[in-house]
Coordinates of C-alpha atoms in Angstrom, one line a residue:
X1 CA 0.0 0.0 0.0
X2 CA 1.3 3.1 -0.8
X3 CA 1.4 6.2 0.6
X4 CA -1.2 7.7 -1.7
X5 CA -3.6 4.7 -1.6
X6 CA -3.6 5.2 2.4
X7 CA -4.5 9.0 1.7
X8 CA -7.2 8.6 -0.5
X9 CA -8.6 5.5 1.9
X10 CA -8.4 8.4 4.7
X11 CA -9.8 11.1 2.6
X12 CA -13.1 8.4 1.6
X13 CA -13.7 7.9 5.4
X14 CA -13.2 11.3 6.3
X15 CA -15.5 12.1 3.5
X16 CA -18.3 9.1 4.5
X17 CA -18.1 10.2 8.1
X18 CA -19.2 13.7 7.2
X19 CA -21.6 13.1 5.0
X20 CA -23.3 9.9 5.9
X21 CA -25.4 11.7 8.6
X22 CA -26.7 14.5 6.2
X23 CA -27.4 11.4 3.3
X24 CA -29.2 9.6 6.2
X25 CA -31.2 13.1 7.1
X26 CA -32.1 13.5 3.5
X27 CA -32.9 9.6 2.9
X28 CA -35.6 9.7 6.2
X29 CA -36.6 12.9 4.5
X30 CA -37.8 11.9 1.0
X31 CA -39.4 8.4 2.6
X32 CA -41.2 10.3 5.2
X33 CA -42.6 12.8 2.3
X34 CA -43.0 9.4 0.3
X35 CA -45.2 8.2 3.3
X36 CA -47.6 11.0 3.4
X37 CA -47.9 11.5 -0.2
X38 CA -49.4 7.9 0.1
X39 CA -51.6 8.6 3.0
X40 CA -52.8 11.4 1.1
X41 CA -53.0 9.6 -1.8
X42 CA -55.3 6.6 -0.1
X43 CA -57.4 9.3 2.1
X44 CA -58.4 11.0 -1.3
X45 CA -59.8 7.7 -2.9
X46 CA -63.6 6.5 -2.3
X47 CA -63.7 3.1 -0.5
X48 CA -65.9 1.0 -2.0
X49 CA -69.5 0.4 0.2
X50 CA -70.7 -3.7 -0.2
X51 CA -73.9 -2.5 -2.0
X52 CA -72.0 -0.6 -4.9
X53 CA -71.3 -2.5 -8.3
X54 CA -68.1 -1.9 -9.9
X55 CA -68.7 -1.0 -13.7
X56 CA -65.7 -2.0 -15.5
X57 CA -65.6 -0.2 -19.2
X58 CA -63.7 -2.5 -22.1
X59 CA -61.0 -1.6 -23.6
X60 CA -62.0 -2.2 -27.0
X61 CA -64.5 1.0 -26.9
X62 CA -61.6 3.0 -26.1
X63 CA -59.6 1.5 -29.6
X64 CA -63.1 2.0 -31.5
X65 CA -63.0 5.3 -33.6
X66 CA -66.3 6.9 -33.2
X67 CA -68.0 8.8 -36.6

């Protein structure tokens, strides 16, 4: 090992100890916004009540050209 491979091993855990709390910060971050986006996403929907009848649409009217 040389001398510069034992600086640039020291200069990558200097770097990962620095920045690996601020990369965790940022990680918890974007899965807690992740989170509520999905919360808000499945409060926003209608659930669906026993008595109702789901009406499912076929996709062939969609590929039929109406004149």
């Amino acid at each position: 090992m040389t001398v510069n491979d034992a600086l640039a091993l020291l200069a990558g855990t200097t770097a990962l100890r620095v920045f690996l709390p601020d990369l965790r910060t940022v990680t918890r971050l974007l899965l807690r916004a992740a989170v509520l986006a999905g919360v808000a996403e499945l409060l926003q929907t209608r659930p669906v009540r026993p008595g109702d009848t789901l009406q499912s649409t076929s996709v062939a009217s969609f590929d039929r050209e109406e004149a």
